[in-house]
Coordinates of C-alpha atoms in Angstrom, one line a residue:
M1 CA -59.2 29.1 -16.2
T2 CA -56.5 29.5 -19.0
F3 CA -54.2 32.4 -18.2
T4 CA -53.8 35.1 -20.9
L5 CA -51.8 38.2 -21.2
D6 CA -54.7 39.9 -23.1
R7 CA -55.7 41.8 -19.9
Y8 CA -52.4 43.6 -20.1
R9 CA -52.3 44.3 -23.9
D10 CA -53.4 47.9 -23.7
L11 CA -51.3 48.7 -20.7
I12 CA -47.9 47.6 -21.9
A13 CA -45.6 48.1 -24.9
H14 CA -43.7 44.8 -24.4
T15 CA -44.6 41.6 -22.5
D16 CA -41.4 42.0 -20.5
Q17 CA -43.3 44.6 -18.5
V18 CA -45.2 41.7 -16.7
A19 CA -43.5 38.5 -17.7
G20 CA -40.2 37.5 -19.3
S21 CA -36.7 36.0 -19.0
R22 CA -33.1 37.2 -19.3
L23 CA -30.0 35.1 -19.7
S24 CA -26.8 36.7 -18.2
R25 CA -23.4 35.9 -16.9
V26 CA -21.9 36.8 -13.5
I27 CA -18.9 39.1 -13.9
G28 CA -16.3 39.2 -11.1
G29 CA -16.1 37.6 -7.7
T30 CA -16.3 33.9 -6.9
G31 CA -19.2 33.4 -9.3
D32 CA -17.4 34.8 -12.3
G33 CA -18.6 33.2 -15.5
G34 CA -21.7 31.6 -14.0
L35 CA -24.7 31.5 -16.4
I36 CA -28.0 32.7 -14.8
L37 CA -31.5 32.6 -16.3
T38 CA -33.9 35.0 -14.6
V39 CA -37.6 34.6 -15.0
W40 CA -40.4 37.0 -13.7
T41 CA -44.2 36.7 -13.8
P42 CA -47.2 39.0 -13.1
T43 CA -47.6 37.5 -9.6
G44 CA -44.5 39.3 -8.3
I45 CA -42.3 36.2 -8.4
E46 CA -38.8 36.4 -9.8
V47 CA -36.6 33.2 -10.2
D48 CA -32.9 32.9 -10.8
L49 CA -31.8 29.6 -12.3
Q50 CA -28.2 28.4 -12.5
V51 CA -27.9 27.1 -16.1
D52 CA -24.4 25.8 -15.6
R53 CA -25.4 24.0 -12.4
A54 CA -28.3 21.6 -13.4
L55 CA -30.8 24.5 -13.7
D56 CA -30.9 24.6 -9.9
I57 CA -32.8 27.5 -8.3
L58 CA -30.3 30.1 -7.0
S59 CA -33.1 32.2 -5.5
V60 CA -36.7 33.1 -5.6
R61 CA -38.0 36.6 -4.7
H62 CA -41.7 37.0 -3.9
H63 CA -42.9 40.5 -3.3
G64 CA -39.3 41.5 -2.3
I65 CA -38.7 38.7 0.1
R66 CA -35.9 36.3 -0.8
F67 CA -36.6 32.6 -0.6
G68 CA -33.4 30.6 -0.7
W69 CA -30.4 30.6 1.6
A70 CA -27.2 32.4 0.6
G71 CA -24.3 30.3 2.0
P72 CA -20.8 31.5 2.9
T73 CA -19.1 30.6 -0.4
G74 CA -21.1 33.1 -2.4
V75 CA -22.3 32.2 -5.9
T76 CA -19.9 29.6 -7.3
P77 CA -19.6 28.2 -10.8
R78 CA -19.3 24.4 -11.4
T79 CA -15.6 24.8 -12.1
L80 CA -14.9 25.1 -8.4
F81 CA -16.3 21.7 -7.6
E82 CA -14.2 19.6 -5.2
P83 CA -15.6 16.0 -5.7
A84 CA -13.7 14.2 -3.0
G85 CA -14.9 13.7 0.6
F86 CA -16.8 16.7 1.9
G87 CA -15.4 19.0 -0.8
W88 CA -18.9 19.5 -2.1
Q89 CA -19.5 22.0 0.7
R90 CA -16.8 24.3 -0.7
S91 CA -19.1 25.2 -3.5
F92 CA -22.4 24.7 -1.8
Y93 CA -24.0 28.2 -2.0
G94 CA -27.3 26.6 -1.1
G95 CA -29.8 28.7 -3.0
L96 CA -33.4 27.5 -2.9
L97 CA -32.6 24.2 -4.6
T98 CA -29.4 22.2 -5.0
T99 CA -29.9 18.8 -6.7
C100 CA -27.8 15.9 -5.3
G101 CA -27.0 12.6 -6.9
L102 CA -27.4 10.9 -9.4
E103 CA -25.3 8.0 -8.3
H104 CA -25.0 8.9 -4.6
V105 CA -26.5 11.1 -1.9
G106 CA -25.4 11.6 1.7
D107 CA -22.0 11.4 3.3
P108 CA -18.9 10.3 1.4
I109 CA -18.1 6.6 1.0
S110 CA -14.9 5.1 -0.1
A111 CA -13.6 2.0 -1.9
V112 CA -17.0 0.9 -3.3
P113 CA -16.7 -1.9 -5.9
S114 CA -17.7 -0.4 -9.3
D115 CA -20.7 -2.0 -11.1
Q116 CA -19.4 -0.6 -14.5
H117 CA -16.6 -3.1 -14.9
P118 CA -13.7 -0.6 -15.3
P119 CA -10.3 -1.7 -16.4
G120 CA -8.4 -3.3 -13.5
A121 CA -11.7 -3.7 -11.6
R122 CA -10.9 -0.5 -9.6
N123 CA -13.0 0.6 -6.7
V124 CA -14.9 3.9 -6.7
D125 CA -15.0 6.7 -4.1
Y126 CA -18.3 8.7 -3.9
G127 CA -18.0 12.3 -2.5
E128 CA -20.8 13.9 -0.5
H129 CA -24.1 14.3 -2.4
G130 CA -22.7 13.3 -5.8
R131 CA -22.0 15.3 -9.0
I132 CA -25.2 16.3 -10.7
G133 CA -25.5 19.7 -9.1
H134 CA -22.2 20.7 -10.8
S135 CA -23.2 19.6 -14.2
A136 CA -24.3 22.1 -16.8
A137 CA -27.6 22.1 -18.6
D138 CA -28.2 22.4 -22.3
L139 CA -31.2 24.7 -22.6
T140 CA -33.8 23.2 -25.0
E141 CA -36.9 25.3 -24.2
R142 CA -37.6 28.8 -22.9
T143 CA -41.3 29.5 -23.5
L144 CA -44.0 31.8 -22.2
D145 CA -47.0 29.4 -22.7
E146 CA -50.2 31.3 -22.4
D147 CA -52.4 28.3 -23.3
V148 CA -51.1 26.4 -20.2
G149 CA -50.4 29.6 -18.1
V150 CA -46.8 28.9 -17.3
F151 CA -43.3 30.1 -18.2
R152 CA -41.5 26.8 -19.1
I153 CA -37.8 26.1 -19.0
R154 CA -36.4 22.8 -20.1
G155 CA -32.9 21.6 -20.2
L156 CA -30.9 18.4 -20.6
I157 CA -28.2 17.6 -18.0
R158 CA -25.6 14.8 -18.5
Q159 CA -23.5 13.1 -16.0
G160 CA -21.0 10.3 -16.7
A161 CA -17.6 9.0 -17.8
I162 CA -16.4 6.2 -20.1
Y163 CA -16.1 3.6 -17.3
D164 CA -18.4 5.1 -14.8
E165 CA -22.2 5.9 -14.5
R166 CA -23.8 7.5 -17.6
F167 CA -27.0 9.4 -16.8
Q168 CA -29.2 11.9 -18.6
M169 CA -31.7 14.1 -16.7
L170 CA -34.3 16.0 -18.6
R171 CA -35.5 18.8 -16.3
T172 CA -38.7 20.8 -16.9
I173 CA -39.4 23.8 -14.7
E174 CA -42.8 25.5 -15.0
I175 CA -43.4 28.8 -13.3
A176 CA -47.1 29.6 -13.0
L177 CA -48.2 33.0 -14.5
D178 CA -51.2 33.4 -12.3
R179 CA -50.0 32.2 -8.9
P180 CA -46.7 32.0 -7.0
E181 CA -45.9 28.4 -7.8
I182 CA -43.0 26.5 -9.4
T183 CA -43.2 22.9 -10.6
I184 CA -40.0 20.9 -11.3
R185 CA -40.3 17.6 -13.2
D186 CA -37.2 15.5 -13.8
I187 CA -36.8 12.4 -15.9
V188 CA -33.6 10.5 -15.2
T189 CA -32.4 7.8 -17.7
N190 CA -29.5 5.4 -17.4
D191 CA -27.9 6.0 -20.7
G192 CA -25.1 3.5 -20.2
P193 CA -24.8 -0.2 -21.3
L194 CA -24.9 -1.6 -17.7
P195 CA -27.1 -1.3 -14.6
A196 CA -26.0 1.7 -12.6
R197 CA -26.6 2.8 -8.9
H198 CA -28.9 5.7 -8.6
A199 CA -30.3 8.1 -6.0
I200 CA -31.5 11.7 -6.1
L201 CA -32.1 14.3 -3.3
Y202 CA -33.5 17.8 -3.7
H203 CA -31.7 20.0 -1.2
L204 CA -34.2 22.9 -0.5
N205 CA -32.7 25.6 1.6
V206 CA -34.2 28.8 3.2
G207 CA -32.6 31.5 5.2
Y208 CA -33.6 34.8 6.8
P209 CA -36.3 36.1 7.0
V210 CA -38.1 32.8 6.3
A211 CA -35.9 30.9 8.7
A212 CA -35.8 32.4 12.2
A213 CA -36.3 31.3 15.8
G214 CA -39.9 30.1 16.1
T215 CA -40.3 29.3 12.4
R216 CA -42.3 26.0 12.2
V217 CA -42.2 23.0 9.9
R218 CA -44.8 20.3 9.5
A219 CA -45.2 17.3 7.2
G220 CA -47.9 14.7 7.9
G221 CA -47.7 14.1 11.7
N222 CA -44.2 15.5 12.0
R223 CA -43.6 18.9 13.7
Y224 CA -40.5 21.0 14.3
V225 CA -39.8 24.5 15.6
V226 CA -36.6 26.3 14.9
P227 CA -34.8 27.1 18.2
E228 CA -33.0 30.3 19.2
L229 CA -29.7 30.8 17.4
T230 CA -26.4 30.3 19.3
A231 CA -22.8 30.3 18.1
T232 CA -22.4 26.6 18.7
S233 CA -25.9 25.1 18.1
P234 CA -25.5 21.5 16.7
E235 CA -26.7 20.6 13.3
L236 CA -30.0 18.7 13.3
V237 CA -31.1 16.1 10.7
Q238 CA -34.4 14.2 11.0
R239 CA -35.8 11.7 8.6
W240 CA -39.6 12.0 7.9
D241 CA -40.7 9.3 5.6
S242 CA -44.0 9.6 3.7
R243 CA -46.5 6.8 3.1
D244 CA -45.5 4.4 0.4
G245 CA -47.1 5.3 -3.0
E246 CA -48.4 8.7 -1.9
E247 CA -47.3 12.3 -2.5
Q248 CA -46.3 14.2 0.6
T249 CA -46.6 17.9 1.3
S250 CA -44.4 19.7 3.8
E251 CA -44.9 23.3 5.0
I252 CA -42.8 26.1 6.5
L253 CA -44.8 28.5 8.6
T254 CA -44.1 31.8 10.5
P255 CA -44.1 31.7 14.3
S256 CA -47.7 33.1 14.0
G257 CA -48.8 30.2 11.8
D258 CA -48.9 31.8 8.3
R259 CA -47.7 29.4 5.6
V260 CA -44.8 30.9 3.6
L261 CA -43.6 27.9 1.7
S262 CA -45.0 24.5 0.8
C263 CA -43.3 21.6 -1.0
T264 CA -45.2 18.7 -2.5
Q265 CA -43.0 15.7 -3.5
S266 CA -44.0 12.9 -5.8
A267 CA -44.5 9.3 -4.5
S268 CA -41.2 8.5 -6.2
L269 CA -39.5 10.5 -3.5
P270 CA -40.6 8.6 -0.4
T271 CA -38.1 10.0 2.0
L272 CA -38.0 13.6 3.4
F273 CA -35.1 14.9 5.5
L274 CA -35.5 18.0 7.8
W275 CA -32.2 19.9 8.1
N276 CA -31.5 22.8 10.4
A277 CA -28.3 24.6 11.3
P278 CA -29.5 27.2 13.8
R279 CA -26.1 28.9 14.4
R280 CA -25.5 32.6 14.4
R281 CA -24.2 33.8 11.0
T282 CA -25.4 30.5 9.4
N283 CA -29.2 30.2 10.1
V284 CA -30.4 27.8 7.5
L285 CA -33.4 25.6 7.4
G286 CA -33.8 22.8 4.8
L287 CA -36.2 20.3 3.4
A288 CA -34.7 17.4 1.4
P289 CA -37.0 15.1 -0.5
S290 CA -35.1 12.0 -1.6
S291 CA -35.5 8.8 -3.6
A292 CA -33.5 6.9 -1.0
P293 CA -32.2 6.9 2.6
P294 CA -28.8 8.5 2.9
D295 CA -25.3 7.2 2.1
D296 CA -25.0 3.7 0.4
Q297 CA -28.7 2.7 0.2
V298 CA -29.4 3.2 -3.5
E299 CA -31.3 1.4 -6.2
H300 CA -29.9 0.2 -9.5
L301 CA -31.3 1.3 -12.9
A302 CA -31.0 -1.1 -15.8
S303 CA -29.7 0.2 -19.1
G304 CA -32.4 2.4 -20.6
D305 CA -34.5 2.5 -17.5
T306 CA -36.0 5.9 -16.3
R307 CA -37.3 7.4 -13.1
K308 CA -39.6 10.4 -12.9
Y309 CA -39.6 12.9 -10.0
M310 CA -41.7 16.0 -9.2
L311 CA -41.6 18.8 -6.8
K312 CA -44.2 21.6 -6.5
L313 CA -43.3 24.7 -4.6
A314 CA -45.9 27.3 -3.5
F315 CA -44.9 30.6 -1.9
G316 CA -46.8 32.7 0.6
D317 CA -46.4 36.2 1.9
I318 CA -44.1 37.1 4.7
S319 CA -43.4 40.5 6.2
E320 CA -40.0 41.1 7.6
G321 CA -41.5 41.7 11.0
A322 CA -43.1 38.3 11.1
A323 CA -39.7 36.7 11.5
N324 CA -38.3 39.0 14.1

């Protein structure tokens, strides 16, 4: 059924009462200058998008519960990016979504022969998880579409240099008006004259109260339960591949079995990583759909070639007591 705001017409003076958006800047603190687009809908969902960081999802609030992990750096603008080695972590706030790539995902690698024929045939170093999550978006659409029943945001993100990779990523985010659901569609294009290495990873992160001891994760035949937090708990990363050519849905559930978040990834994202850092004062649980295994296992896109990716996130209800 097509969604319409007609049911609210006699109850409101402005559509902002039930659905709308606001573009604002962070003033003060580590996030000073950051550009945030906030969108809200009649279902009680409110989404903060970082316009100057690839339109990534800073947070989602659903009926007062925050989905998205707030990391120790606080909100950070793209200008604080440290591209070498593991410097990416210095500006990794987490949020619900941090996009990684587009030329590399995983741990840093050094002295890789460049495929872009730079002067002097210099080698290239790739820092952890690439650069795209620190690239600003040009907003091209911001529409409340009653015919389709979504609030649509679209932006173009560019990554490149004269003798390095040259990508464009067209990102479309649709937030449903009649259900707590967000769909992200990305079209990545090699805009350079030569083939270029390419990989993408969607770093989805949740914290308290969604992440807690006993929280469960399942995807296909894979199962995981978050352990009790300790001060020295080791980081855990597991690779859960989906079947070739098929979409995969992963779910996060409360200890009692209520689904609070599901993520459906397109067949073009055949790899899924489970990430958990169950340490006190950290407590983060992550799902990471990816186009490739980690580190240096990437594909190459010919000049003008594109890749299409999709994530669909659906949110359930969680009471604070359910995670205690």
